[in-house]
mmCIF file of C-alpha atoms and ligand atoms in Angstrom:
data_model
loop_
_atom_site.group_PDB
_atom_site.id
_atom_site.type_symbol
_atom_site.label_atom_id
_atom_site.label_comp_id
_atom_site.label_asym_id
_atom_site.label_seq_id
_atom_site.Cartn_x
_atom_site.Cartn_y
_atom_site.Cartn_z
ATOM 1 C CA MET D 15 -17.645 2.546 -19.094
ATOM 2 C CA PRO D 16 -19.442 0.066 -20.774
ATOM 3 C CA ILE D 17 -16.636 -1.331 -24.102
ATOM 4 C CA VAL D 18 -19.722 -0.810 -26.648
ATOM 5 C CA SER D 19 -22.787 1.583 -26.626
ATOM 6 C CA THR D 20 -25.338 -0.953 -28.245
ATOM 7 C CA LEU D 21 -28.539 1.094 -27.414
ATOM 8 C CA ARG D 22 -29.757 4.431 -25.835
ATOM 9 C CA TRP D 23 -32.206 7.244 -25.409
ATOM 10 C CA GLU D 24 -30.737 10.161 -25.685
ATOM 11 C CA ASN D 25 -33.199 13.511 -26.731
ATOM 12 C CA GLN D 26 -36.396 11.388 -26.852
ATOM 13 C CA THR D 27 -34.642 9.894 -29.493
ATOM 14 C CA LEU D 28 -33.605 6.049 -29.661
ATOM 15 C CA VAL D 29 -29.726 5.604 -30.911
ATOM 16 C CA LEU D 30 -28.932 1.843 -32.375
ATOM 17 C CA LEU D 31 -24.916 1.706 -33.124
ATOM 18 C CA ASP D 32 -25.638 0.034 -36.168
ATOM 19 C CA GLN D 33 -24.291 -3.900 -36.141
ATOM 20 C CA THR D 34 -25.129 -4.107 -40.036
ATOM 21 C CA LYS D 35 -22.113 -2.824 -40.784
ATOM 22 C CA LEU D 36 -19.271 -3.542 -37.678
ATOM 23 C CA PRO D 37 -17.135 -4.592 -38.242
ATOM 24 C CA ALA D 38 -15.722 -2.149 -40.299
ATOM 25 C CA GLU D 39 -17.916 0.575 -39.239
ATOM 26 C CA GLU D 40 -18.834 2.168 -35.675
ATOM 27 C CA VAL D 41 -21.834 4.719 -37.140
ATOM 28 C CA TYR D 42 -25.224 4.826 -35.010
ATOM 29 C CA LEU D 43 -28.596 5.056 -36.595
ATOM 30 C CA VAL D 44 -30.935 7.741 -34.847
ATOM 31 C CA CYS D 45 -34.626 6.651 -34.461
ATOM 32 C CA CYS D 46 -36.958 9.315 -34.651
ATOM 33 C CA ASP D 47 -40.278 7.662 -34.715
ATOM 34 C CA TYR D 48 -41.308 3.985 -34.404
ATOM 35 C CA ARG D 49 -41.268 3.018 -38.022
ATOM 36 C CA THR D 50 -37.984 3.326 -38.316
ATOM 37 C CA VAL D 51 -37.021 1.569 -34.598
ATOM 38 C CA ALA D 52 -39.095 -1.631 -36.154
ATOM 39 C CA ASP D 53 -37.535 -1.375 -39.390
ATOM 40 C CA ALA D 54 -34.144 -1.408 -37.608
ATOM 41 C CA ILE D 55 -34.618 -4.637 -35.532
ATOM 42 C CA ARG D 56 -36.349 -6.381 -38.878
ATOM 43 C CA ARG D 57 -32.794 -5.603 -40.786
ATOM 44 C CA LEU D 58 -30.555 -6.764 -37.331
ATOM 45 C CA VAL D 59 -29.386 -3.035 -37.232
ATOM 46 C CA VAL D 60 -30.546 -4.522 -32.877
ATOM 47 C CA ARG D 61 -29.948 -7.597 -32.532
ATOM 48 C CA GLY D 62 -29.843 -10.055 -30.114
ATOM 49 C CA ALA D 63 -33.458 -11.438 -28.102
ATOM 50 C CA PRO D 64 -32.955 -8.499 -25.069
ATOM 51 C CA ALA D 65 -32.124 -5.747 -27.363
ATOM 52 C CA ILE D 66 -34.786 -6.267 -29.557
ATOM 53 C CA GLY D 67 -36.757 -6.034 -27.035
ATOM 54 C CA VAL D 68 -35.762 -2.746 -24.944
ATOM 55 C CA ALA D 69 -35.608 -1.332 -28.198
ATOM 56 C CA ALA D 70 -39.299 -2.057 -28.937
ATOM 57 C CA ALA D 71 -39.800 -0.550 -25.911
ATOM 58 C CA PHE D 72 -38.391 3.083 -26.600
ATOM 59 C CA GLY D 73 -40.603 2.289 -30.178
ATOM 60 C CA VAL D 74 -43.348 2.679 -28.283
ATOM 61 C CA VAL D 75 -42.189 5.682 -26.955
ATOM 62 C CA LEU D 76 -41.754 7.234 -30.057
ATOM 63 C CA GLY D 77 -45.283 5.949 -31.498
ATOM 64 C CA ALA D 78 -47.197 7.725 -28.234
ATOM 65 C CA VAL D 79 -44.891 10.993 -29.047
ATOM 66 C CA GLU D 80 -46.268 10.606 -32.315
ATOM 67 C CA ALA D 81 -49.298 10.202 -31.946
ATOM 68 C CA VAL D 82 -49.907 13.306 -29.926
ATOM 69 C CA ARG D 83 -48.192 15.667 -31.562
ATOM 70 C CA GLN D 84 -50.471 14.592 -34.629
ATOM 71 C CA ARG D 85 -53.485 14.784 -31.926
ATOM 72 C CA LEU D 86 -54.654 11.122 -32.368
ATOM 73 C CA ASP D 87 -56.611 8.972 -29.933
ATOM 74 C CA PRO D 88 -53.940 7.593 -27.786
ATOM 75 C CA PRO D 89 -54.872 3.987 -27.330
ATOM 76 C CA SER D 90 -56.289 3.203 -31.776
ATOM 77 C CA ALA D 91 -52.560 4.474 -32.403
ATOM 78 C CA LEU D 92 -50.678 3.013 -29.906
ATOM 79 C CA GLU D 93 -52.767 -0.455 -31.429
ATOM 80 C CA ARG D 94 -51.090 0.448 -34.675
ATOM 81 C CA VAL D 95 -47.342 0.845 -32.894
ATOM 82 C CA PHE D 96 -47.936 -2.090 -30.973
ATOM 83 C CA SER D 97 -48.687 -4.584 -33.880
ATOM 84 C CA VAL D 98 -45.865 -2.996 -36.256
ATOM 85 C CA LEU D 99 -43.631 -3.324 -33.130
ATOM 86 C CA ALA D 100 -44.417 -7.044 -32.666
ATOM 87 C CA GLY D 101 -44.680 -8.341 -36.448
ATOM 88 C CA THR D 102 -41.085 -7.017 -36.479
ATOM 89 C CA ARG D 103 -39.335 -11.025 -35.983
ATOM 90 C CA PRO D 104 -41.277 -13.759 -34.458
ATOM 91 C CA THR D 105 -38.475 -16.104 -32.028
ATOM 92 C CA ALA D 106 -37.472 -14.129 -29.527
ATOM 93 C CA VAL D 107 -39.916 -13.551 -26.668
ATOM 94 C CA ASN D 108 -37.864 -11.096 -24.851
ATOM 95 C CA LEU D 109 -39.881 -8.677 -27.895
ATOM 96 C CA PHE D 110 -44.076 -9.553 -26.690
ATOM 97 C CA TRP D 111 -42.444 -9.725 -23.105
ATOM 98 C CA ALA D 112 -41.345 -5.841 -23.612
ATOM 99 C CA LEU D 113 -44.228 -5.197 -24.947
ATOM 100 C CA ASP D 114 -46.523 -6.654 -22.743
ATOM 101 C CA ARG D 115 -44.278 -4.563 -20.225
ATOM 102 C CA MET D 116 -45.864 -1.001 -22.055
ATOM 103 C CA ARG D 117 -49.154 -1.964 -23.035
ATOM 104 C CA LYS D 118 -50.035 -2.348 -18.942
ATOM 105 C CA VAL D 119 -48.933 0.875 -18.664
ATOM 106 C CA ALA D 120 -50.997 2.126 -21.406
ATOM 107 C CA GLU D 121 -53.984 0.791 -20.319
ATOM 108 C CA ALA D 122 -52.898 1.622 -16.637
ATOM 109 C CA GLN D 123 -52.479 5.811 -17.920
ATOM 110 C CA GLN D 124 -56.335 5.398 -19.422
ATOM 111 C CA GLY D 125 -58.002 8.426 -19.206
ATOM 112 C CA GLU D 126 -54.937 10.301 -18.193
ATOM 113 C CA THR D 127 -53.335 13.372 -20.238
ATOM 114 C CA SER D 128 -51.274 12.679 -23.162
ATOM 115 C CA GLU D 129 -48.167 14.311 -21.101
ATOM 116 C CA ARG D 130 -48.663 11.301 -18.711
ATOM 117 C CA LEU D 131 -49.449 8.603 -20.805
ATOM 118 C CA VAL D 132 -46.012 10.297 -22.654
ATOM 119 C CA ALA D 133 -44.321 10.206 -19.720
ATOM 120 C CA ALA D 134 -45.067 6.579 -17.836
ATOM 121 C CA LEU D 135 -44.335 4.762 -21.479
ATOM 122 C CA GLU D 136 -41.260 6.527 -21.048
ATOM 123 C CA ALA D 137 -39.962 5.633 -17.693
ATOM 124 C CA GLU D 138 -41.152 2.114 -18.461
ATOM 125 C CA ALA D 139 -38.684 1.977 -21.297
ATOM 126 C CA LEU D 140 -35.873 3.545 -19.096
ATOM 127 C CA ARG D 141 -37.228 0.584 -16.154
ATOM 128 C CA LEU D 142 -36.371 -1.935 -18.955
ATOM 129 C CA TYR D 143 -33.179 -0.541 -19.226
ATOM 130 C CA GLN D 144 -32.320 -0.977 -16.284
ATOM 131 C CA GLU D 145 -33.621 -3.708 -15.693
ATOM 132 C CA ASP D 146 -31.733 -5.682 -18.388
ATOM 133 C CA ILE D 147 -27.919 -4.371 -17.329
ATOM 134 C CA GLU D 148 -29.027 -4.871 -13.701
ATOM 135 C CA ALA D 149 -30.259 -8.792 -14.963
ATOM 136 C CA ASN D 150 -26.653 -9.677 -17.090
ATOM 137 C CA ARG D 151 -24.984 -8.361 -14.200
ATOM 138 C CA ARG D 152 -26.434 -11.164 -11.578
ATOM 139 C CA LEU D 153 -26.577 -13.648 -14.011
ATOM 140 C CA SER D 154 -23.118 -13.135 -15.230
ATOM 141 C CA GLU D 155 -21.712 -12.977 -11.975
ATOM 142 C CA HIS D 156 -23.814 -17.181 -12.022
ATOM 143 C CA GLY D 157 -22.069 -18.064 -14.153
ATOM 144 C CA ALA D 158 -18.624 -17.639 -13.592
ATOM 145 C CA ALA D 159 -18.671 -20.148 -11.800
ATOM 146 C CA LEU D 160 -19.073 -22.528 -14.048
ATOM 147 C CA LEU D 161 -16.257 -21.134 -15.669
ATOM 148 C CA ALA D 162 -12.374 -22.425 -14.293
ATOM 149 C CA ASP D 163 -8.707 -20.824 -14.582
ATOM 150 C CA GLY D 164 -7.690 -21.961 -18.134
ATOM 151 C CA MET D 165 -10.957 -23.225 -20.401
ATOM 152 C CA THR D 166 -11.671 -22.593 -23.229
ATOM 153 C CA VAL D 167 -15.344 -21.982 -24.522
ATOM 154 C CA LEU D 168 -17.076 -22.003 -27.774
ATOM 155 C CA THR D 169 -19.562 -19.953 -28.131
ATOM 156 C CA ILE D 170 -21.818 -19.508 -31.527
ATOM 157 C CA CYS D 171 -23.187 -16.296 -32.411
ATOM 158 C CA ASN D 172 -23.402 -12.520 -30.079
ATOM 159 C CA ALA D 173 -25.192 -12.965 -26.938
ATOM 160 C CA GLY D 174 -23.106 -9.976 -25.476
ATOM 161 C CA ALA D 175 -22.835 -6.679 -25.008
ATOM 162 C CA LEU D 176 -24.267 -5.685 -28.102
ATOM 163 C CA ALA D 177 -27.107 -8.130 -28.326
ATOM 164 C CA THR D 178 -28.554 -7.179 -25.007
ATOM 165 C CA VAL D 179 -27.763 -3.211 -23.287
ATOM 166 C CA ALA D 180 -24.975 -4.061 -21.836
ATOM 167 C CA HIS D 181 -22.762 -6.988 -20.449
ATOM 168 C CA GLY D 182 -24.374 -9.816 -22.260
ATOM 169 C CA THR D 183 -25.471 -13.494 -21.075
ATOM 170 C CA ALA D 184 -22.890 -15.351 -22.436
ATOM 171 C CA LEU D 185 -20.377 -13.210 -23.033
ATOM 172 C CA GLY D 186 -21.298 -11.386 -19.942
ATOM 173 C CA VAL D 187 -20.878 -14.772 -17.968
ATOM 174 C CA ILE D 188 -16.655 -15.180 -19.693
ATOM 175 C CA ARG D 189 -16.198 -11.524 -19.132
ATOM 176 C CA ALA D 190 -17.750 -12.421 -15.367
ATOM 177 C CA ALA D 191 -14.989 -15.239 -15.144
ATOM 178 C CA VAL D 192 -11.831 -13.677 -16.988
ATOM 179 C CA ARG D 193 -12.530 -10.454 -14.401
ATOM 180 C CA THR D 194 -12.108 -12.398 -11.200
ATOM 181 C CA GLY D 195 -9.026 -13.484 -12.796
ATOM 182 C CA LYS D 196 -9.524 -16.714 -14.513
ATOM 183 C CA ARG D 197 -7.537 -16.709 -17.732
ATOM 184 C CA ILE D 198 -10.978 -17.919 -20.277
ATOM 185 C CA ARG D 199 -10.100 -18.240 -24.214
ATOM 186 C CA VAL D 200 -13.109 -18.358 -26.687
ATOM 187 C CA VAL D 201 -13.670 -20.176 -29.622
ATOM 188 C CA ALA D 202 -16.865 -17.827 -31.687
ATOM 189 C CA CYS D 203 -17.685 -19.993 -34.114
ATOM 190 C CA GLU D 204 -18.381 -17.436 -36.584
ATOM 191 C CA THR D 205 -22.582 -18.290 -37.522
ATOM 192 C CA ARG D 206 -23.487 -18.435 -41.012
ATOM 193 C CA PRO D 207 -25.309 -17.176 -42.666
ATOM 194 C CA LEU D 208 -24.880 -13.419 -41.389
ATOM 195 C CA LEU D 209 -21.734 -13.734 -39.688
ATOM 196 C CA GLN D 210 -22.536 -11.964 -35.692
ATOM 197 C CA GLY D 211 -20.173 -14.121 -34.627
ATOM 198 C CA ALA D 212 -17.182 -13.212 -36.685
ATOM 199 C CA ARG D 213 -18.380 -10.358 -36.962
ATOM 200 C CA LEU D 214 -19.473 -8.999 -33.645
ATOM 201 C CA THR D 215 -18.811 -11.928 -31.171
ATOM 202 C CA THR D 216 -14.976 -11.350 -32.270
ATOM 203 C CA TRP D 217 -14.301 -7.336 -32.160
ATOM 204 C CA GLU D 218 -16.620 -7.044 -28.624
ATOM 205 C CA LEU D 219 -13.604 -9.924 -27.100
ATOM 206 C CA MET D 220 -10.643 -7.939 -29.266
ATOM 207 C CA LYS D 221 -11.939 -4.555 -27.642
ATOM 208 C CA GLU D 222 -11.424 -6.162 -23.864
ATOM 209 C CA GLY D 223 -8.245 -8.435 -24.646
ATOM 210 C CA ILE D 224 -10.370 -11.760 -24.557
ATOM 211 C CA PRO D 225 -8.137 -13.963 -26.117
ATOM 212 C CA ALA D 226 -10.946 -15.577 -28.781
ATOM 213 C CA THR D 227 -10.091 -17.150 -31.849
ATOM 214 C CA LEU D 228 -12.847 -17.504 -35.160
ATOM 215 C CA ILE D 229 -13.634 -20.970 -36.824
ATOM 216 C CA THR D 230 -16.313 -21.618 -39.694
ATOM 217 C CA ASP D 231 -19.534 -22.819 -37.981
ATOM 218 C CA ASN D 232 -18.252 -26.911 -39.618
ATOM 219 C CA MET D 233 -15.118 -26.808 -37.826
ATOM 220 C CA ALA D 234 -16.606 -27.453 -34.463
ATOM 221 C CA GLY D 235 -16.816 -30.942 -33.763
ATOM 222 C CA TYR D 236 -12.948 -31.367 -34.999
ATOM 223 C CA VAL D 237 -12.096 -28.792 -32.641
ATOM 224 C CA MET D 238 -14.112 -30.756 -29.845
ATOM 225 C CA GLN D 239 -12.505 -34.367 -30.948
ATOM 226 C CA GLN D 240 -9.401 -32.435 -30.242
ATOM 227 C CA GLY D 241 -9.657 -31.254 -26.797
ATOM 228 C CA ARG D 242 -9.723 -27.475 -27.498
ATOM 229 C CA VAL D 243 -12.598 -26.719 -25.522
ATOM 230 C CA GLN D 244 -14.208 -27.498 -22.229
ATOM 231 C CA ALA D 245 -17.397 -25.969 -22.080
ATOM 232 C CA VAL D 246 -19.918 -24.556 -24.704
ATOM 233 C CA LEU D 247 -21.771 -21.797 -23.848
ATOM 234 C CA THR D 248 -24.614 -19.567 -25.582
ATOM 235 C CA GLY D 249 -27.511 -17.303 -25.085
ATOM 236 C CA ALA D 250 -31.055 -17.900 -26.178
ATOM 237 C CA ASP D 251 -33.735 -16.543 -28.008
ATOM 238 C CA ARG D 252 -36.818 -18.615 -25.630
ATOM 239 C CA ILE D 253 -36.390 -20.284 -23.348
ATOM 240 C CA ALA D 254 -39.692 -23.275 -22.735
ATOM 241 C CA ALA D 255 -40.434 -24.190 -19.403
ATOM 242 C CA ASN D 256 -39.305 -27.643 -19.660
ATOM 243 C CA GLY D 257 -35.727 -26.031 -20.710
ATOM 244 C CA ASP D 258 -36.094 -26.690 -24.306
ATOM 245 C CA VAL D 259 -34.180 -23.757 -25.606
ATOM 246 C CA VAL D 260 -34.516 -21.850 -29.319
ATOM 247 C CA ASN D 261 -31.329 -19.966 -30.243
ATOM 248 C CA LYS D 262 -28.927 -19.082 -33.525
ATOM 249 C CA ILE D 263 -28.958 -21.342 -35.934
ATOM 250 C CA GLY D 264 -25.730 -24.015 -35.071
ATOM 251 C CA THR D 265 -26.904 -24.490 -31.544
ATOM 252 C CA TYR D 266 -28.688 -27.995 -32.129
ATOM 253 C CA THR D 267 -25.585 -29.306 -33.711
ATOM 254 C CA LEU D 268 -23.467 -27.442 -30.452
ATOM 255 C CA ALA D 269 -25.518 -29.060 -28.588
ATOM 256 C CA VAL D 270 -25.411 -32.897 -29.594
ATOM 257 C CA LEU D 271 -21.844 -32.564 -30.082
ATOM 258 C CA ALA D 272 -21.044 -30.992 -27.238
ATOM 259 C CA GLN D 273 -22.783 -34.801 -24.991
ATOM 260 C CA ALA D 274 -21.348 -36.508 -28.205
ATOM 261 C CA HIS D 275 -17.746 -35.431 -26.794
ATOM 262 C CA GLY D 276 -18.725 -35.545 -23.098
ATOM 263 C CA ILE D 277 -17.906 -31.086 -23.652
ATOM 264 C CA PRO D 278 -20.823 -29.673 -20.750
ATOM 265 C CA PHE D 279 -24.055 -26.972 -22.962
ATOM 266 C CA TYR D 280 -24.906 -24.129 -21.032
ATOM 267 C CA VAL D 281 -27.071 -22.045 -21.552
ATOM 268 C CA ALA D 282 -27.330 -18.045 -20.707
ATOM 269 C CA ALA D 283 -29.645 -16.158 -20.623
ATOM 270 C CA PRO D 284 -32.169 -13.554 -18.454
ATOM 271 C CA ARG D 285 -36.237 -13.853 -17.506
ATOM 272 C CA SER D 286 -37.620 -11.480 -20.070
ATOM 273 C CA THR D 287 -36.333 -14.519 -22.620
ATOM 274 C CA MET D 288 -37.870 -17.594 -20.330
ATOM 275 C CA ASP D 289 -41.351 -17.841 -21.511
ATOM 276 C CA LEU D 290 -43.939 -20.496 -19.495
ATOM 277 C CA THR D 291 -46.688 -20.243 -21.538
ATOM 278 C CA LEU D 292 -45.826 -23.728 -23.382
ATOM 279 C CA ALA D 293 -44.932 -26.554 -21.509
ATOM 280 C CA ASP D 294 -41.955 -27.567 -24.179
ATOM 281 C CA GLY D 295 -40.512 -25.869 -27.265
ATOM 282 C CA GLN D 296 -42.162 -27.037 -30.242
ATOM 283 C CA SER D 297 -44.167 -24.443 -30.601
ATOM 284 C CA ILE D 298 -41.961 -21.473 -30.853
ATOM 285 C CA PRO D 299 -42.174 -19.792 -33.814
ATOM 286 C CA ILE D 300 -38.827 -20.083 -35.991
ATOM 287 C CA GLU D 301 -38.145 -17.138 -38.103
ATOM 288 C CA GLU D 302 -37.324 -17.851 -41.423
ATOM 289 C CA ARG D 303 -35.387 -15.616 -43.434
ATOM 290 C CA THR D 304 -35.023 -14.957 -47.711
ATOM 291 C CA ALA D 305 -32.872 -16.737 -49.417
ATOM 292 C CA ASP D 306 -30.219 -13.631 -50.490
ATOM 293 C CA GLU D 307 -28.622 -14.081 -47.044
ATOM 294 C CA ILE D 308 -27.763 -17.871 -48.368
ATOM 295 C CA THR D 309 -27.321 -16.968 -51.713
ATOM 296 C CA THR D 310 -24.781 -14.473 -51.196
ATOM 297 C CA PHE D 311 -21.361 -13.590 -50.034
ATOM 298 C CA GLY D 312 -20.371 -10.392 -48.741
ATOM 299 C CA GLY D 313 -22.812 -9.478 -51.725
ATOM 300 C CA ARG D 314 -21.682 -11.488 -54.425
ATOM 301 C CA ARG D 315 -23.877 -13.949 -55.161
ATOM 302 C CA VAL D 316 -22.151 -17.760 -54.120
ATOM 303 C CA ALA D 317 -25.056 -19.913 -55.237
ATOM 304 C CA PRO D 318 -27.257 -20.464 -58.800
ATOM 305 C CA ASN D 319 -29.893 -18.203 -59.483
ATOM 306 C CA GLY D 320 -33.472 -19.889 -59.095
ATOM 307 C CA VAL D 321 -31.776 -22.563 -55.927
ATOM 308 C CA GLN D 322 -33.998 -23.222 -53.393
ATOM 309 C CA VAL D 323 -32.948 -21.823 -50.011
ATOM 310 C CA TYR D 324 -34.862 -23.411 -46.576
ATOM 311 C CA ASN D 325 -33.505 -20.068 -43.725
ATOM 312 C CA PRO D 326 -34.274 -20.693 -40.624
ATOM 313 C CA ALA D 327 -32.408 -18.582 -38.167
ATOM 314 C CA PHE D 328 -33.606 -20.423 -35.260
ATOM 315 C CA ASP D 329 -33.294 -24.212 -34.115
ATOM 316 C CA LEU D 330 -34.730 -26.011 -30.990
ATOM 317 C CA THR D 331 -32.365 -27.511 -28.206
ATOM 318 C CA PRO D 332 -34.160 -30.040 -26.224
ATOM 319 C CA ALA D 333 -33.513 -29.980 -22.949
ATOM 320 C CA ARG D 334 -32.523 -33.239 -22.403
ATOM 321 C CA LEU D 335 -28.855 -32.273 -23.749
ATOM 322 C CA VAL D 336 -28.432 -28.702 -21.747
ATOM 323 C CA THR D 337 -26.439 -29.269 -18.785
ATOM 324 C CA ALA D 338 -27.428 -25.547 -17.003
ATOM 325 C CA ILE D 339 -29.546 -22.812 -17.735
ATOM 326 C CA VAL D 340 -27.954 -19.160 -16.406
ATOM 327 C CA THR D 341 -30.088 -17.202 -15.027
ATOM 328 C CA GLU D 342 -30.603 -13.460 -13.079
ATOM 329 C CA ALA D 343 -31.998 -15.965 -9.791
ATOM 330 C CA GLY D 344 -28.595 -18.366 -10.383
ATOM 331 C CA LEU D 345 -28.178 -21.718 -11.685
ATOM 332 C CA LEU D 346 -31.186 -24.183 -12.579
ATOM 333 C CA ARG D 347 -29.914 -27.702 -13.433
ATOM 334 C CA PRO D 348 -32.722 -30.279 -14.584
ATOM 335 C CA GLU D 349 -34.011 -32.989 -13.630
ATOM 336 C CA GLN D 350 -33.965 -36.654 -15.471
ATOM 337 C CA GLY D 351 -33.680 -34.132 -19.067
ATOM 338 C CA ARG D 352 -35.890 -31.555 -17.960
ATOM 339 C CA PHE D 353 -35.511 -29.115 -16.593
ATOM 340 C CA LYS D 354 -38.648 -26.767 -13.626
ATOM 341 C CA LEU D 355 -38.348 -23.317 -14.746
ATOM 342 C CA ARG D 356 -41.906 -22.537 -12.898
ATOM 343 C CA GLU D 357 -41.402 -23.992 -9.652
ATOM 344 C CA GLU D 358 -37.726 -23.308 -9.519
ATOM 345 C CA GLY D 359 -38.265 -19.265 -9.302
ATOM 346 C CA ALA D 360 -36.580 -18.802 -12.043
ATOM 347 C CA VAL D 361 -39.136 -16.823 -13.433
HETATM 348 O O1 LIG G 420 -31.078 -13.087 -34.947
HETATM 349 P P1 LIG G 420 -29.997 -12.384 -33.614
HETATM 350 O O2 LIG G 420 -28.642 -12.278 -34.279
HETATM 351 O O3 LIG G 420 -30.811 -11.381 -33.704
HETATM 352 O O4 LIG G 420 -29.989 -13.761 -33.439
HETATM 353 C C1 LIG G 420 -29.712 -14.233 -31.930
HETATM 354 C C2 LIG G 420 -29.067 -14.930 -30.519
HETATM 355 O O5 LIG G 420 -29.529 -16.037 -31.311
HETATM 356 C C3 LIG G 420 -28.706 -14.777 -29.498
HETATM 357 O O6 LIG G 420 -27.944 -15.890 -29.183
HETATM 358 C C4 LIG G 420 -29.623 -15.210 -28.692
HETATM 359 O O7 LIG G 420 -30.455 -13.290 -28.933
HETATM 360 C C5 LIG G 420 -29.524 -14.737 -27.035
HETATM 361 S S1 LIG G 420 -28.423 -12.957 -27.034
HETATM 362 C C6 LIG G 420 -27.997 -12.708 -25.661
#
């Protein structure tokens, strides 16, 4: 039994654990149409690169069901569905990867009955769902070898079961190591501004009894200086062919700090997070979110009205700072500061 049910497909609806409400409330949002799915992705009801991709795939199924019900021409109705879902968040490539897979299935069904179209799309979304579980399980087992008994691992954001269909990537690796009997402790950066570390990662780890200590983001350097962590392990939203990693804002800072303190910096991500169309990470779009995420805290305003704000949700960690990338195909290490993801059969 999974410890959390991030998303599930039930009676032709997508049921999402509302992550904006955690940890105070465990409530579910039932999405009966693709617009609700798109809005949920935008608002971070469902979040984390793999989870966004799978949620969008079910959004396409809901869009197809609606088109058939309203007797619309499926190809043109689906165009709108794809464009609304693709417009939700720009950074995690899993979203576009999943939509591409769904688009190929829709194209292959052209000329078939609408029932067949819907059935084929539903089958593909369920395949994506299962593949995500399997990929995370496999990469977790590969990554567990990196963690020694007694280690404390620092992480940022939430790259756990909540960010995937199940298991998680970075937290999946930690879970797998714990399952083999290793005593692993986690230091979770709170992850300003939306507190995925404080709200989600600690919640998820505490449910399983994995020791987790919460720190604010600006404590990471001091914690490393004191020798309190032996590895940094994060997820990713998009990885370019040379191993440049885009992940939650603050990840780059941790990678620089890890190098300065001689601590390994690991990234765990499935193939669906790799974008081999990009030679490096420079052109990965970085989502900028609204100012109120920074100017308010817990619903209270904490900055003067009219203050200028810059709120990038992600940053770019150059491949030269990454010690290894953990994928379902195994552990990848750089050569002279670059990964060769195309050649290494990682995707
Ligand atoms: O803005 P979020 O919460 O969607 O950002 C999530 C992250 O940055 C995760 O680290 C990443 O998606 C990997 S999740 C396995």
